[in-house]
Amino acid sequence: MVEESIQREAIEAAVHAVAERIEAEKTYLTELDSAIGDADHGANLHRGMQAVVEAIEDTDEEDPAALVKLVGRTLVSEVGGAAGPLYGGSIMSASTEFAEGIDTASTVAFAEAYLAKVEDRGGATVGDKTMVDALTPAVHTYKKSIEQDELPPLAALAKAVDAAERGVAFTTPIRASKGRASYLGWRSVGHQDPGATSTLYCLEAILDVATEYLDGEIDRDATSPTVPDESAEADGSPEGEE
Ligand code: ADP
Ligand code: MG
């Protein structure tokens, strides 16, 4: 487990990266939402993430669970609509998984708790044309990559992002059965879901930050064994993975 100050730095970096990505995609997300919703998804999330950036900058809090909870609380109060409680409330609820700090196991627990809360709050499952369609394959892929395939967290996250991307593509040809888009019935077919799309952007931004923070750690583990002759094979850690 890395020090709390480094964890705070990583959370801050992730918040900035997500905020920048949402800002860059604000118009596109709103365009997607204008086709099957009420044209506010980009603006909603942008406003929310700007508030999150300010909230994180304004606090001296170092505890990762408290910081992540603050992210969720700020989104709930600033975003509104369907996405506010789904994103924010689920982050708040899942933040307790970081009570002992951020490590590989707690990120898996966080991802699972976040998905469970989104499903619980929104009542959507895969195939309803919502953010759940991007999130579910991403979370399952992340967990399996770490727990069964024993990939390093960064490789697992990269696979999760790929899975989310396929999930987003899957939302286009299907009919919406939850949220505002469901009011359109069959007319929602042929349009990509905005919430699934923003979920992918958040994951991509987090992957960028994780690459910055974890590359060093993976390289250190892989290239600086304490006992050069033995440990490379003895610890059995998968090497050469992307
Ligand atoms: P609103 O629909 O209230 O305007 P947003 O436009 O901010 O809220 O967010 C719309 C997105 O929220 C949709 O694209 C979809 O991904 C997601 N969403 C809507 N309803 C649900 C639900 N019941 N469960 C999961 N996700 C949902
Ligand atoms: Mg909307």
PDB file of C-alpha atoms and ligand atoms in Angstrom:
ATOM      1  CA  MET A   1       0.000   0.000   0.000  1.00  0.00           C
ATOM      2  CA  VAL A   2       1.405   3.408  -0.927  1.00  0.00           C
ATOM      3  CA  GLU A   3       1.350   6.375   1.465  1.00  0.00           C
ATOM      4  CA  GLU A   4      -1.847   8.362   1.956  1.00  0.00           C
ATOM      5  CA  SER A   5      -0.320  11.492   0.433  1.00  0.00           C
ATOM      6  CA  ILE A   6       0.446   9.573  -2.768  1.00  0.00           C
ATOM      7  CA  GLN A   7      -3.080   8.149  -2.770  1.00  0.00           C
ATOM      8  CA  ARG A   8      -4.458  11.673  -2.429  1.00  0.00           C
ATOM      9  CA  GLU A   9      -2.242  12.789  -5.295  1.00  0.00           C
ATOM     10  CA  ALA A  10      -3.518   9.919  -7.465  1.00  0.00           C
ATOM     11  CA  ILE A  11      -7.162  10.715  -6.633  1.00  0.00           C
ATOM     12  CA  GLU A  12      -6.553  14.373  -7.432  1.00  0.00           C
ATOM     13  CA  ALA A  13      -4.901  13.433 -10.724  1.00  0.00           C
ATOM     14  CA  ALA A  14      -7.810  11.131 -11.614  1.00  0.00           C
ATOM     15  CA  VAL A  15     -10.346  13.854 -10.816  1.00  0.00           C
ATOM     16  CA  HIS A  16      -8.498  16.328 -13.038  1.00  0.00           C
ATOM     17  CA  ALA A  17      -8.167  13.814 -15.868  1.00  0.00           C
ATOM     18  CA  VAL A  18     -11.870  12.905 -15.761  1.00  0.00           C
ATOM     19  CA  ALA A  19     -12.886  16.586 -15.560  1.00  0.00           C
ATOM     20  CA  GLU A  20     -10.729  17.443 -18.579  1.00  0.00           C
ATOM     21  CA  ARG A  21     -12.070  14.543 -20.612  1.00  0.00           C
ATOM     22  CA  ILE A  22     -15.680  15.407 -19.791  1.00  0.00           C
ATOM     23  CA  GLU A  23     -15.000  19.025 -20.702  1.00  0.00           C
ATOM     24  CA  ALA A  24     -13.552  17.936 -24.047  1.00  0.00           C
ATOM     25  CA  GLU A  25     -16.549  15.675 -24.755  1.00  0.00           C
ATOM     26  CA  LYS A  26     -19.235  17.909 -23.272  1.00  0.00           C
ATOM     27  CA  THR A  27     -20.753  18.912 -26.594  1.00  0.00           C
ATOM     28  CA  TYR A  28     -20.642  15.385 -27.993  1.00  0.00           C
ATOM     29  CA  LEU A  29     -22.292  13.911 -24.867  1.00  0.00           C
ATOM     30  CA  THR A  30     -25.002  16.521 -25.071  1.00  0.00           C
ATOM     31  CA  GLU A  31     -25.501  15.716 -28.755  1.00  0.00           C
ATOM     32  CA  LEU A  32     -25.960  12.044 -27.884  1.00  0.00           C
ATOM     33  CA  ASP A  33     -28.438  13.026 -25.176  1.00  0.00           C
ATOM     34  CA  SER A  34     -30.334  15.319 -27.522  1.00  0.00           C
ATOM     35  CA  ALA A  35     -31.067  12.347 -29.813  1.00  0.00           C
ATOM     36  CA  ILE A  36     -32.648  10.146 -27.122  1.00  0.00           C
ATOM     37  CA  GLY A  37     -32.928  12.346 -24.028  1.00  0.00           C
ATOM     38  CA  ASP A  38     -33.107  15.997 -23.047  1.00  0.00           C
ATOM     39  CA  ALA A  39     -29.721  17.288 -24.224  1.00  0.00           C
ATOM     40  CA  ASP A  40     -28.198  17.896 -20.801  1.00  0.00           C
ATOM     41  CA  HIS A  41     -25.848  14.972 -20.103  1.00  0.00           C
ATOM     42  CA  GLY A  42     -22.624  16.719 -21.179  1.00  0.00           C
ATOM     43  CA  ALA A  43     -23.494  19.943 -19.392  1.00  0.00           C
ATOM     44  CA  ASN A  44     -24.619  18.062 -16.262  1.00  0.00           C
ATOM     45  CA  LEU A  45     -21.416  16.077 -15.930  1.00  0.00           C
ATOM     46  CA  HIS A  46     -19.212  19.012 -16.834  1.00  0.00           C
ATOM     47  CA  ARG A  47     -20.779  21.164 -14.115  1.00  0.00           C
ATOM     48  CA  GLY A  48     -20.435  18.274 -11.668  1.00  0.00           C
ATOM     49  CA  MET A  49     -16.784  17.594 -12.443  1.00  0.00           C
ATOM     50  CA  GLN A  50     -15.860  21.281 -12.213  1.00  0.00           C
ATOM     51  CA  ALA A  51     -17.391  21.301  -8.726  1.00  0.00           C
ATOM     52  CA  VAL A  52     -15.502  18.101  -7.845  1.00  0.00           C
ATOM     53  CA  VAL A  53     -12.184  19.663  -8.917  1.00  0.00           C
ATOM     54  CA  GLU A  54     -12.903  22.651  -6.638  1.00  0.00           C
ATOM     55  CA  ALA A  55     -14.032  20.483  -3.727  1.00  0.00           C
ATOM     56  CA  ILE A  56     -10.875  18.365  -3.887  1.00  0.00           C
ATOM     57  CA  GLU A  57      -8.649  21.419  -4.164  1.00  0.00           C
ATOM     58  CA  ASP A  58     -10.392  23.031  -1.181  1.00  0.00           C
ATOM     59  CA  THR A  59      -9.928  20.146   1.232  1.00  0.00           C
ATOM     60  CA  ASP A  60      -6.868  19.031   3.207  1.00  0.00           C
ATOM     61  CA  GLU A  61      -8.377  15.577   3.651  1.00  0.00           C
ATOM     62  CA  GLU A  62      -5.867  12.790   2.994  1.00  0.00           C
ATOM     63  CA  ASP A  63      -7.990   9.748   3.757  1.00  0.00           C
ATOM     64  CA  PRO A  64      -8.755   8.108   0.377  1.00  0.00           C
ATOM     65  CA  ALA A  65     -12.218   6.834   1.376  1.00  0.00           C
ATOM     66  CA  ALA A  66     -13.231  10.299   2.590  1.00  0.00           C
ATOM     67  CA  LEU A  67     -11.877  11.916  -0.580  1.00  0.00           C
ATOM     68  CA  VAL A  68     -13.729   9.517  -2.874  1.00  0.00           C
ATOM     69  CA  LYS A  69     -16.871  10.024  -0.806  1.00  0.00           C
ATOM     70  CA  LEU A  70     -16.495  13.782  -1.304  1.00  0.00           C
ATOM     71  CA  VAL A  71     -16.317  13.210  -5.071  1.00  0.00           C
ATOM     72  CA  GLY A  72     -19.612  11.315  -4.939  1.00  0.00           C
ATOM     73  CA  ARG A  73     -21.312  13.799  -2.613  1.00  0.00           C
ATOM     74  CA  THR A  74     -20.352  16.703  -4.858  1.00  0.00           C
ATOM     75  CA  LEU A  75     -21.677  14.928  -7.952  1.00  0.00           C
ATOM     76  CA  VAL A  76     -24.978  14.203  -6.221  1.00  0.00           C
ATOM     77  CA  SER A  77     -25.434  17.843  -5.287  1.00  0.00           C
ATOM     78  CA  GLU A  78     -24.281  19.334  -8.608  1.00  0.00           C
ATOM     79  CA  VAL A  79     -25.275  16.971 -11.415  1.00  0.00           C
ATOM     80  CA  GLY A  80     -28.974  16.268 -10.875  1.00  0.00           C
ATOM     81  CA  GLY A  81     -31.051  14.284 -13.370  1.00  0.00           C
ATOM     82  CA  ALA A  82     -30.627  10.532 -13.598  1.00  0.00           C
ATOM     83  CA  ALA A  83     -26.845  10.640 -13.822  1.00  0.00           C
ATOM     84  CA  GLY A  84     -26.244  12.638 -10.605  1.00  0.00           C
ATOM     85  CA  PRO A  85     -27.548  10.071  -8.130  1.00  0.00           C
ATOM     86  CA  LEU A  86     -26.346   7.164 -10.285  1.00  0.00           C
ATOM     87  CA  TYR A  87     -22.762   8.374 -10.590  1.00  0.00           C
ATOM     88  CA  GLY A  88     -22.532  10.314  -7.328  1.00  0.00           C
ATOM     89  CA  GLY A  89     -24.597   8.153  -5.017  1.00  0.00           C
ATOM     90  CA  SER A  90     -22.866   4.997  -6.189  1.00  0.00           C
ATOM     91  CA  ILE A  91     -19.397   6.526  -5.746  1.00  0.00           C
ATOM     92  CA  MET A  92     -20.385   7.655  -2.231  1.00  0.00           C
ATOM     93  CA  SER A  93     -21.618   4.224  -1.321  1.00  0.00           C
ATOM     94  CA  ALA A  94     -18.657   2.338  -2.834  1.00  0.00           C
ATOM     95  CA  SER A  95     -16.098   4.727  -1.278  1.00  0.00           C
ATOM     96  CA  THR A  96     -16.171   2.696   1.961  1.00  0.00           C
ATOM     97  CA  GLU A  97     -14.236  -0.024   0.115  1.00  0.00           C
ATOM     98  CA  PHE A  98     -11.218   2.300   0.367  1.00  0.00           C
ATOM     99  CA  ALA A  99     -11.416   2.435   4.180  1.00  0.00           C
ATOM    100  CA  GLU A 100      -8.090   0.566   4.405  1.00  0.00           C
ATOM    101  CA  GLY A 101      -6.602   2.488   1.487  1.00  0.00           C
ATOM    102  CA  ILE A 102      -6.304   1.971  -2.237  1.00  0.00           C
ATOM    103  CA  ASP A 103      -4.693  -1.232  -3.423  1.00  0.00           C
ATOM    104  CA  THR A 104      -5.521  -3.767  -6.125  1.00  0.00           C
ATOM    105  CA  ALA A 105      -8.025  -5.717  -4.010  1.00  0.00           C
ATOM    106  CA  SER A 106      -9.845  -2.588  -2.837  1.00  0.00           C
ATOM    107  CA  THR A 107     -10.159  -1.284  -6.408  1.00  0.00           C
ATOM    108  CA  VAL A 108     -11.885  -4.550  -7.386  1.00  0.00           C
ATOM    109  CA  ALA A 109     -14.184  -4.238  -4.353  1.00  0.00           C
ATOM    110  CA  PHE A 110     -14.889  -0.602  -5.224  1.00  0.00           C
ATOM    111  CA  ALA A 111     -15.733  -1.470  -8.836  1.00  0.00           C
ATOM    112  CA  GLU A 112     -18.111  -4.237  -7.778  1.00  0.00           C
ATOM    113  CA  ALA A 113     -19.789  -2.114  -5.110  1.00  0.00           C
ATOM    114  CA  TYR A 114     -20.176   0.767  -7.568  1.00  0.00           C
ATOM    115  CA  LEU A 115     -21.824  -1.453 -10.201  1.00  0.00           C
ATOM    116  CA  ALA A 116     -24.103  -3.047  -7.591  1.00  0.00           C
ATOM    117  CA  LYS A 117     -25.252   0.375  -6.412  1.00  0.00           C
ATOM    118  CA  VAL A 118     -25.887   1.665  -9.950  1.00  0.00           C
ATOM    119  CA  GLU A 119     -27.998  -1.450 -10.645  1.00  0.00           C
ATOM    120  CA  ASP A 120     -29.787  -1.111  -7.343  1.00  0.00           C
ATOM    121  CA  ARG A 121     -30.592   2.584  -7.758  1.00  0.00           C
ATOM    122  CA  GLY A 122     -31.494   2.555 -11.425  1.00  0.00           C
ATOM    123  CA  GLY A 123     -32.990  -0.923 -11.700  1.00  0.00           C
ATOM    124  CA  ALA A 124     -31.288  -1.416 -15.069  1.00  0.00           C
ATOM    125  CA  THR A 125     -29.449  -4.513 -16.244  1.00  0.00           C
ATOM    126  CA  VAL A 126     -27.393  -5.242 -19.356  1.00  0.00           C
ATOM    127  CA  GLY A 127     -29.447  -4.650 -22.500  1.00  0.00           C
ATOM    128  CA  ASP A 128     -31.532  -1.742 -21.187  1.00  0.00           C
ATOM    129  CA  LYS A 129     -29.331   0.760 -23.089  1.00  0.00           C
ATOM    130  CA  THR A 130     -27.838   2.589 -20.104  1.00  0.00           C
ATOM    131  CA  MET A 131     -24.469   3.157 -18.450  1.00  0.00           C
ATOM    132  CA  VAL A 132     -24.865  -0.364 -17.030  1.00  0.00           C
ATOM    133  CA  ASP A 133     -24.073  -1.729 -20.517  1.00  0.00           C
ATOM    134  CA  ALA A 134     -20.581  -0.215 -20.379  1.00  0.00           C
ATOM    135  CA  LEU A 135     -20.039  -0.693 -16.676  1.00  0.00           C
ATOM    136  CA  THR A 136     -20.982  -4.356 -16.318  1.00  0.00           C
ATOM    137  CA  PRO A 137     -18.485  -5.815 -18.823  1.00  0.00           C
ATOM    138  CA  ALA A 138     -15.823  -3.408 -17.534  1.00  0.00           C
ATOM    139  CA  VAL A 139     -16.238  -4.452 -13.899  1.00  0.00           C
ATOM    140  CA  HIS A 140     -16.488  -8.174 -14.681  1.00  0.00           C
ATOM    141  CA  THR A 141     -13.426  -8.010 -16.941  1.00  0.00           C
ATOM    142  CA  TYR A 142     -11.426  -6.086 -14.334  1.00  0.00           C
ATOM    143  CA  LYS A 143     -12.271  -8.567 -11.582  1.00  0.00           C
ATOM    144  CA  LYS A 144     -11.603 -11.641 -13.723  1.00  0.00           C
ATOM    145  CA  SER A 145      -8.343 -10.221 -15.100  1.00  0.00           C
ATOM    146  CA  ILE A 146      -7.036  -9.684 -11.588  1.00  0.00           C
ATOM    147  CA  GLU A 147      -8.463 -12.619  -9.684  1.00  0.00           C
ATOM    148  CA  GLN A 148      -8.380 -15.395 -12.284  1.00  0.00           C
ATOM    149  CA  ASP A 149      -5.891 -14.296 -14.939  1.00  0.00           C
ATOM    150  CA  GLU A 150      -3.603 -12.674 -12.354  1.00  0.00           C
ATOM    151  CA  LEU A 151      -2.826  -9.719 -14.572  1.00  0.00           C
ATOM    152  CA  PRO A 152      -1.241  -6.613 -13.066  1.00  0.00           C
ATOM    153  CA  PRO A 153      -3.850  -3.919 -12.248  1.00  0.00           C
ATOM    154  CA  LEU A 154      -2.857  -1.724 -15.156  1.00  0.00           C
ATOM    155  CA  ALA A 155      -3.299  -4.508 -17.720  1.00  0.00           C
ATOM    156  CA  ALA A 156      -6.597  -5.449 -16.063  1.00  0.00           C
ATOM    157  CA  LEU A 157      -7.800  -1.865 -16.286  1.00  0.00           C
ATOM    158  CA  ALA A 158      -6.811  -1.661 -19.959  1.00  0.00           C
ATOM    159  CA  LYS A 159      -8.876  -4.785 -20.635  1.00  0.00           C
ATOM    160  CA  ALA A 160     -11.781  -3.308 -18.678  1.00  0.00           C
ATOM    161  CA  VAL A 161     -11.655  -0.186 -20.851  1.00  0.00           C
ATOM    162  CA  ASP A 162     -11.782  -2.362 -23.993  1.00  0.00           C
ATOM    163  CA  ALA A 163     -14.782  -4.191 -22.569  1.00  0.00           C
ATOM    164  CA  ALA A 164     -16.511  -0.885 -21.793  1.00  0.00           C
ATOM    165  CA  GLU A 165     -15.877   0.260 -25.355  1.00  0.00           C
ATOM    166  CA  ARG A 166     -17.630  -2.835 -26.699  1.00  0.00           C
ATOM    167  CA  GLY A 167     -20.432  -2.210 -24.208  1.00  0.00           C
ATOM    168  CA  VAL A 168     -20.898   1.306 -25.557  1.00  0.00           C
ATOM    169  CA  ALA A 169     -21.082  -0.002 -29.142  1.00  0.00           C
ATOM    170  CA  PHE A 170     -23.678  -2.545 -28.000  1.00  0.00           C
ATOM    171  CA  THR A 171     -26.000   0.277 -26.830  1.00  0.00           C
ATOM    172  CA  THR A 172     -26.470   1.654 -30.363  1.00  0.00           C
ATOM    173  CA  PRO A 173     -28.567  -1.084 -32.010  1.00  0.00           C
ATOM    174  CA  ILE A 174     -30.749  -1.846 -28.973  1.00  0.00           C
ATOM    175  CA  ARG A 175     -33.949  -0.327 -27.656  1.00  0.00           C
ATOM    176  CA  ALA A 176     -33.918   1.639 -24.399  1.00  0.00           C
ATOM    177  CA  SER A 177     -35.975   0.230 -21.562  1.00  0.00           C
ATOM    178  CA  LYS A 178     -34.791   2.464 -18.710  1.00  0.00           C
ATOM    179  CA  GLY A 179     -34.390   6.191 -18.264  1.00  0.00           C
ATOM    180  CA  ARG A 180     -35.611   9.021 -20.455  1.00  0.00           C
ATOM    181  CA  ALA A 181     -34.599   7.247 -23.693  1.00  0.00           C
ATOM    182  CA  SER A 182     -37.144   4.510 -22.953  1.00  0.00           C
ATOM    183  CA  TYR A 183     -39.939   7.051 -23.612  1.00  0.00           C
ATOM    184  CA  LEU A 184     -38.927   6.840 -27.276  1.00  0.00           C
ATOM    185  CA  GLY A 185     -39.455   3.084 -27.467  1.00  0.00           C
ATOM    186  CA  TRP A 186     -38.190   1.729 -30.785  1.00  0.00           C
ATOM    187  CA  ARG A 187     -37.143   5.212 -31.893  1.00  0.00           C
ATOM    188  CA  SER A 188     -34.223   4.933 -29.463  1.00  0.00           C
ATOM    189  CA  VAL A 189     -32.707   2.232 -31.705  1.00  0.00           C
ATOM    190  CA  GLY A 190     -29.667   3.395 -33.677  1.00  0.00           C
ATOM    191  CA  HIS A 191     -28.453   5.906 -31.087  1.00  0.00           C
ATOM    192  CA  GLN A 192     -25.502   5.453 -28.744  1.00  0.00           C
ATOM    193  CA  ASP A 193     -26.304   5.844 -25.053  1.00  0.00           C
ATOM    194  CA  PRO A 194     -24.844   9.012 -23.485  1.00  0.00           C
ATOM    195  CA  GLY A 195     -24.352   7.568 -19.988  1.00  0.00           C
ATOM    196  CA  ALA A 196     -22.548   4.474 -21.296  1.00  0.00           C
ATOM    197  CA  THR A 197     -20.369   6.804 -23.357  1.00  0.00           C
ATOM    198  CA  SER A 198     -19.478   9.070 -20.424  1.00  0.00           C
ATOM    199  CA  THR A 199     -18.723   5.972 -18.323  1.00  0.00           C
ATOM    200  CA  LEU A 200     -16.201   4.909 -20.976  1.00  0.00           C
ATOM    201  CA  TYR A 201     -14.597   8.371 -20.977  1.00  0.00           C
ATOM    202  CA  CYS A 202     -14.231   8.302 -17.193  1.00  0.00           C
ATOM    203  CA  LEU A 203     -12.594   4.876 -17.358  1.00  0.00           C
ATOM    204  CA  GLU A 204     -10.244   5.977 -20.143  1.00  0.00           C
ATOM    205  CA  ALA A 205      -9.182   9.018 -18.124  1.00  0.00           C
ATOM    206  CA  ILE A 206      -8.607   6.844 -15.049  1.00  0.00           C
ATOM    207  CA  LEU A 207      -6.541   4.429 -17.163  1.00  0.00           C
ATOM    208  CA  ASP A 208      -4.351   7.332 -18.309  1.00  0.00           C
ATOM    209  CA  VAL A 209      -3.690   8.344 -14.711  1.00  0.00           C
ATOM    210  CA  ALA A 210      -3.171   4.761 -13.577  1.00  0.00           C
ATOM    211  CA  THR A 211      -0.613   4.340 -16.349  1.00  0.00           C
ATOM    212  CA  GLU A 212       1.305   7.271 -14.914  1.00  0.00           C
ATOM    213  CA  TYR A 213       1.140   5.977 -11.334  1.00  0.00           C
ATOM    214  CA  LEU A 214       1.396   2.230 -11.802  1.00  0.00           C
ATOM    215  CA  ASP A 215       3.932   1.970 -14.593  1.00  0.00           C
ATOM    216  CA  GLY A 216       6.656   2.969 -12.165  1.00  0.00           C
ATOM    217  CA  GLU A 217       5.466   0.468  -9.587  1.00  0.00           C
ATOM    218  CA  ILE A 218       5.223  -2.417 -12.048  1.00  0.00           C
ATOM    219  CA  ASP A 219       8.638  -1.600 -13.492  1.00  0.00           C
ATOM    220  CA  ARG A 220      10.151  -1.418 -10.011  1.00  0.00           C
ATOM    221  CA  ASP A 221       8.715  -4.807  -9.104  1.00  0.00           C
ATOM    222  CA  ALA A 222       9.718  -6.388 -12.366  1.00  0.00           C
ATOM    223  CA  THR A 223      13.186  -4.954 -12.811  1.00  0.00           C
ATOM    224  CA  SER A 224      14.590  -4.448  -9.321  1.00  0.00           C
ATOM    225  CA  PRO A 225      14.340  -7.751  -7.530  1.00  0.00           C
ATOM    226  CA  THR A 226      16.069  -7.764  -4.159  1.00  0.00           C
ATOM    227  CA  VAL A 227      17.709 -11.075  -4.966  1.00  0.00           C
ATOM    228  CA  PRO A 228      18.359 -10.905  -8.699  1.00  0.00           C
ATOM    229  CA  ASP A 229      18.890 -14.633  -9.311  1.00  0.00           C
ATOM    230  CA  GLU A 230      15.825 -15.994  -7.577  1.00  0.00           C
ATOM    231  CA  SER A 231      12.984 -13.564  -7.357  1.00  0.00           C
ATOM    232  CA  ALA A 232      12.142 -13.093 -11.049  1.00  0.00           C
ATOM    233  CA  GLU A 233      10.894 -16.658 -11.252  1.00  0.00           C
ATOM    234  CA  ALA A 234      10.070 -17.216  -7.621  1.00  0.00           C
ATOM    235  CA  ASP A 235       7.376 -14.551  -7.322  1.00  0.00           C
ATOM    236  CA  GLY A 236       5.703 -15.824 -10.486  1.00  0.00           C
ATOM    237  CA  SER A 237       4.416 -12.389 -11.391  1.00  0.00           C
ATOM    238  CA  PRO A 238       3.271 -12.177 -14.999  1.00  0.00           C
ATOM    239  CA  GLU A 239       5.738 -10.185 -17.026  1.00  0.00           C
ATOM    240  CA  GLY A 240       5.704  -8.736 -20.460  1.00  0.00           C
ATOM    241  CA  GLU A 241       1.970  -8.038 -20.201  1.00  0.00           C
ATOM    242  CA  GLU A 242       0.962  -4.765 -21.656  1.00  0.00           C
TER     243      GLU A 242
HETATM  244  P1  ADP B   1     -31.488  12.649 -17.439  1.00  0.00           P
HETATM  245  O1  ADP B   1     -31.902  11.425 -18.229  1.00  0.00           O
HETATM  246  O2  ADP B   1     -32.222  12.793 -16.169  1.00  0.00           O
HETATM  247  O3  ADP B   1     -31.499  13.890 -18.278  1.00  0.00           O
HETATM  248  P2  ADP B   1     -28.651  12.492 -17.884  1.00  0.00           P
HETATM  249  O4  ADP B   1     -28.956  13.010 -19.249  1.00  0.00           O
HETATM  250  O5  ADP B   1     -27.622  13.218 -17.119  1.00  0.00           O
HETATM  251  O6  ADP B   1     -29.966  12.394 -17.005  1.00  0.00           O
HETATM  252  O7  ADP B   1     -28.183  10.977 -17.995  1.00  0.00           O
HETATM  253  C1  ADP B   1     -28.756  10.092 -18.906  1.00  0.00           C
HETATM  254  C2  ADP B   1     -28.040   8.753 -18.814  1.00  0.00           C
HETATM  255  O8  ADP B   1     -28.309   8.166 -17.549  1.00  0.00           O
HETATM  256  C3  ADP B   1     -28.534   7.743 -19.829  1.00  0.00           C
HETATM  257  O9  ADP B   1     -27.821   7.859 -21.032  1.00  0.00           O
HETATM  258  C4  ADP B   1     -28.283   6.405 -19.144  1.00  0.00           C
HETATM  259  O10 ADP B   1     -27.000   5.886 -19.428  1.00  0.00           O
HETATM  260  C5  ADP B   1     -28.321   6.759 -17.691  1.00  0.00           C
HETATM  261  N1  ADP B   1     -29.531   6.256 -17.065  1.00  0.00           N
HETATM  262  C6  ADP B   1     -30.756   6.776 -17.122  1.00  0.00           C
HETATM  263  N2  ADP B   1     -31.629   6.044 -16.403  1.00  0.00           N
HETATM  264  C7  ADP B   1     -30.919   5.010 -15.895  1.00  0.00           C
HETATM  265  C8  ADP B   1     -31.220   3.876 -15.063  1.00  0.00           C
HETATM  266  N3  ADP B   1     -32.455   3.674 -14.596  1.00  0.00           N
HETATM  267  N4  ADP B   1     -30.216   3.027 -14.734  1.00  0.00           N
HETATM  268  C9  ADP B   1     -28.965   3.237 -15.192  1.00  0.00           C
HETATM  269  N5  ADP B   1     -28.619   4.279 -15.982  1.00  0.00           N
HETATM  270  C10 ADP B   1     -29.567   5.145 -16.324  1.00  0.00           C
HETATM  271 MG    MG B   2     -30.436  14.078 -20.048  1.00  0.00          MG
END
